[in-house]
Amino acid sequence: MAAAERGPVSGLTAHRLPPGADFLARCARQILDESTSRLPDLSGIFVVVPNLLLAPDLRAAIAVAAGRPLLLPKIVTLSGWVDPLLDPTQYDTPARRQLRLFAVLRDWRMLDGNSRWQIADALIALFDELAATRTALPASEQALAEKLSAGYGIAVAEPLSFEARLVHGLWLADSGGAPSLPAARSLALRRLAQSSSAPLYVIWEGDPAPEHLAFFEAYARRAPVELFVPDRRGPVGRADAVCDVLNAAWPPDPVEAPLVERAAALRRSGASSLAERLALVPAGSLEALARHTALQVRAWLAEGRSRIALIAADRVAARRARAVLERDQILVADETGWKLSTTRAAALVDAWHEVMAGDAYHRSLLDLLKSPFVVAGLDPAQRAAAIDGIERHLARRNIIAGLDPLVASLDAETGRPELSPARVLVRRVVAARDAFPRTAAEPARWIGRLLSVFDALDARAALANDAAGADVLELLLARAAELDGPAQRLGFAEWREWLDRQFEAATFRDSSIDSPIVMTHLAAARLRRFDAAIVIGADRMHLAAGEPAALLSHDAVRRELGLPGRELAVARLRDDLSLLIANSDRLCFVWQAMQADEECLPAVEVELLALAHRVAFDDDLHRPALSDCTPEAAASLAAQRRPAPRLAPSEVPQRVSASGYQSLVDCPYQFFTRHVLGLGEREEVSEALEKRDFGERVHGILARFHQRNPRISDGDPAQLLAALEAESRAAFAVEIERNALEQGWLERWLRRLPAYLVWQREREAAGWYFSRAEQHCATQFELADGTPLRLEGRIDRIDARDDGKLAVLDYKTQSAAALAARLKSAGEDVQLAVYTILQGDEVEQAAYVALDDDVKARQLDQPQSVAADQYQRLVDAFSGMRAGVPLLAHGAAGICRHCAARGLCRRDWFE
């Protein structure tokens, strides 16, 4: 054991021990040696640790060192020791302190509204750091401005004066209130030290901060204090070779010798390589990183290593690695947790706020209703039907926003009992809205309103039964109690930002999994013993020294103010990595080497370690990522064939529309996904008119106009033009009232009216007169095996001639040239042929009517002949499907470009 060092106070003894697997065992042995007279009852002494995660290992080490039954000492953290001694009425809780500073910042009108919360949090972090390091700001704003000027190396100017006034003014405001929680803890520690009598043992991860050292020294004036800290300093060539290599890469003290010389000295000393215990692994992708992690953990488990740590430097990559492990039936206990704001329970609150902020904007409303907590007590089938009914009704009626229009529209559908669950669900949302006025209020009152929303939505019980939901409720109730009474009133936007920041600062941990494999962060791994560990995300972005508070973060400014610079954070990172390596039998650093076609560099500390080890041992420790893709597996992937589904006769649709048949002609696999699997895209609310919406309105305008004016040849041209224009303006009125930009679509159509009426007169002069519009037609015929098939279609317009012949027309808001191109490839465009089949032998003419640039009709040549060919093709295709003919993906490039099933057929991958 290293020699003890006496501190400035006689009762304080510091023991600097080399880090390693036996660190806690040495501490335990020393505690027992100092407590011989108390054995076997050590319950009267305290052992302070930086993290309670160390407690189980420390208890085990003391029990092993004792070799007999004994009463263990009390193992505590400093905060856990003093917090029960605090009186919440005697200090500013973090939430009250934040609100108080926010209220002061309101007077700084040049600040952006929501940025005040961010500034308040940054100021609190700065003030707490000043208190922790026992540093005070200069006495005046001018003196602070001069310090800032010296730090930035520029003359005092208005921006510096503003920053100085802001920081200094808020510092005085913060100091003038009740003590903060850190200040209250310091006062409680001082009182605790003054009343001490039992010996105190402290196991710390490094040199204590000034405030902690002050407590230990004050305690030592009344009772003995033994302080144990890891120290990797020592002569080169000692037994613990790990620290020799680490010190060459990351010197614990400033040195003049460059890294190459330090590593060369290490080589001459005969130190041992770390190749057997340490690997640096660049992975080509996120998936490769996750797979390597899973395979490495499996390999360690196979070697009998059970205590394994996943150090989550990159949270996204760590989550993916955990998912891969759990897919392999390897559970991971997550100590780090994740932000409460990312849970489904917090998402419910955010969805509700979105509904209120956007007047029940349809997407926000659906997000809210689809939360698993809303009306969770309802039968799942009824709940799903209600949500589906609302979603379809919103799209059908194109209700973009507003609860009242939605309620009125649903109530108007009296003949549709299937919408009853939807009506009930929407009324619950209305009740929640009524319970949540958006007038300014204190946070406690806002919380009460939100709880009333949960009740109205029948969500509170479901939240209470969910782990994260229970945390959300607990946080809300705690803040309501904490802020009860006079407090700063917040508007809706301020309240929302405040609550978002509360959720962002809170952590949710899933405690339902108990596993020796833990996911944790680097600071929580200090002094803990692991059989193996893997640092996930050891790249320059994720494995880096922590940043100081956002305000006054410039290193030179911090030095001027007496605050530690970035070098302290770098030293802390290197010490943490050193402790992890020394306390782990096996360690792997892995990172995603490529992201978005750009190289991701390893962390600076990883590069330094690799370079030092390469100079000392001719090995940079880089290893390839593990992979389970064997040649056999690769061969099986290569042998995969294109999807070619075959249908059982019972799976073949017994009805098909014109668009369905067109899909079958375009690509059989597209038909399979849309009309067999039912994966067609759902109708959505149109927030702005699109080409399709424009076409639908034009269809409706012409249908109504011709029903009122079936023949226009004898009518007054001016009156007919006025009537058509009035019909057009009425059709676009609602959209224009909602969005003035939709006037462009109307103007585009109005320019076509004269040309359309001219074309209609020419058509009547040729003997063709309007007969019917929007005509739904159907016919039925037999397939080869005698099974009936129903063919359906809706024809835009049917004209008739006096001799009984018919013409089927389809309006297209496309150019005449584009329509001519569609009809040029015989048999590829089937719409007009299907309409001809549906109307029978009386059809003499089938045409598309172009309404885009100039009004022209593009006719299908020999419609009856083409219809006969398409009839036979349709029968053959469906008969083939019933016989098991595969539905292959062979659409043309233009079809695939806009196909929603493109990712299913994987045509791009195969080609």
C-alpha angles and dihedrals in degrees: 000000000000118000116270119248121216114225127219087274114063095227094056118087122181121204115197109199129181111253117249147107093302097049095106091041090057091048090050092050091051093048090053093046090053092046101047093124092055098051131156091017112062095155091108096065130075129223115196118206129179093233131022089222084080092058099085093050092045093050090050091048092051092048092050093046091049094050092203140063115287143157107260125229122255108269113203144155118236093247092045089051098051104030094078087055094057125101108217090209091061099059141039110262113221091256094049091046092050091050092048093053090044089055090053091048090055087075089061094080095178089070120094114252103246094031087073090074091052092047092048091053092047091050092050090052090050094047092048091051090050090052093045092053091041091240126145129202119243114281096249140036090242092054090049091049089053090051090051090048091053091047096048092039094231136108120269107272137164095276090053092045090050092050090047093049092048097048096039095045093049091044090056091045091051093046092049095060131069116305116280121241093261090048091048090051091051091052091048091050089051091053090045091053091049091055097043123129108148122081115265125214118194125195107190133177094230142331107337121248115254094260092051093044089052090056093048091050092047090049091048091060089069105026137013117276122196114194120197119193131167115243123184093189114113144115119301113256098036120142093265098073094172092073090048091061093042092050090053090055098035111023110207090214131036111276133183098213113096120238094259091057092046091051092047089053088051090054091051091050092062094238119171124255122247092219093110095054107027134057133176111207126186110197121204097225144001090266092049089051092051092046093049090051092051094046092046092051091048090050092051091049089051088054090056097257108141107163100075127163127204105202105206106211090147106043095194094051091043091053091051091048090051091051091052091049092050089049085058089052093253110133122211125203107221111215095169096058119186137264113289087227090069095057126101090244093058089044088061090058092047091049090052092051090049090053091052095043094049101040091252094311104201098243092048091047092052091047089055095047092048092057107115089228097061111098087343090165092064119101106271093233092050091046092051091047091050093051092045091050092051092047093050093044092052090053095043094050093034093229105175099180144346132081095220095056089048093051091048092048093050092046090052090060092079094152095059111078090173087074093062094097089049091053092051092049094049091049089056089056090049090052090050091050091052090052092053112062112184097220118125114275144156116279092251090056092046088053090051090053091050092051088052088054090054089052093048090050092046088237105122097083092047090050091050090053093051119081095225092036090056089053090052092051092045092051092048093049092046092051091046091054092042094051098036112134131029110357142148113295114233130202119227095267091046092048091050093050091047093052092044089056091049090055091044092054095046122084127216118207125189104223095177094092121076112189137144086228106082134185110214142145129259097257092051090054094062112132092353120133119232133178087214139352137190124201107215113205102021092169130121094262100050106028100057139120115279118262121239124239113306093244119070090003097146109116095226091049091050091051090051089054094046095251122135115263131226091279089075091056090048091050090049091052092050092047090050091051091047092052091049093050093044093049097046125076091206128020135181129189111202130177140168103262096191128038125171090348091304127113116247110211120220118251116281091246091052092051092048091050092048092049094047092049092047092052093045100040107012089246125103091195093237112147132180118256115261117250134185094202100118122187088256091054091047090050091052090052092049091051094059115122132215114276108268108171119196120203130222111231090253090057096055110102114247094208132046134182128214090260091047092054090047088054090052091052093046095050129341091212091054088053089050094054096042105038105022102035093030094228096141117140113270120240111261137200111268109225092182130019114267131188091271092051090048090053093049092053092048090051090052093046093053093044092054094042094052093044087059094038109030091166122030102172093097097038129100107268094215093050092047091050090049091049093050091047092050090050089050095049091049091051093054097037098096094049093046092050089053095043122013090203089072087074086086091067091051093049090049090056096042090059089060097052100088092047091047093053090048090052091048092052090050089051092052089047087057089055100259117127132183112263112163140352134208090010117182110212135178139177135181132216139165129260125219093275093047095258113142121239122196117213117199138182144158113229117208095213141356121199125194135205125213090252090060097257118139137215122202114209132187121196116225125186088213134102121274090241092056091050092049088054091052092055094043095081103068114227097007096094107053104171099096091041090054090050089051090052090050093052096041134209096338091073110106099161134036120179148158114232112216113215101170111084106353127004108249137145119232108201130209109237115239095354095188093053092047090046091053091051092048092047091056092043091053092049092048093048095051093041088052091050090053089050092053103261107164120248103229128190107243106138121152118256092259091053094047092049092070100028117123090204094060092107092050099054091045089210091152090055094050093047 
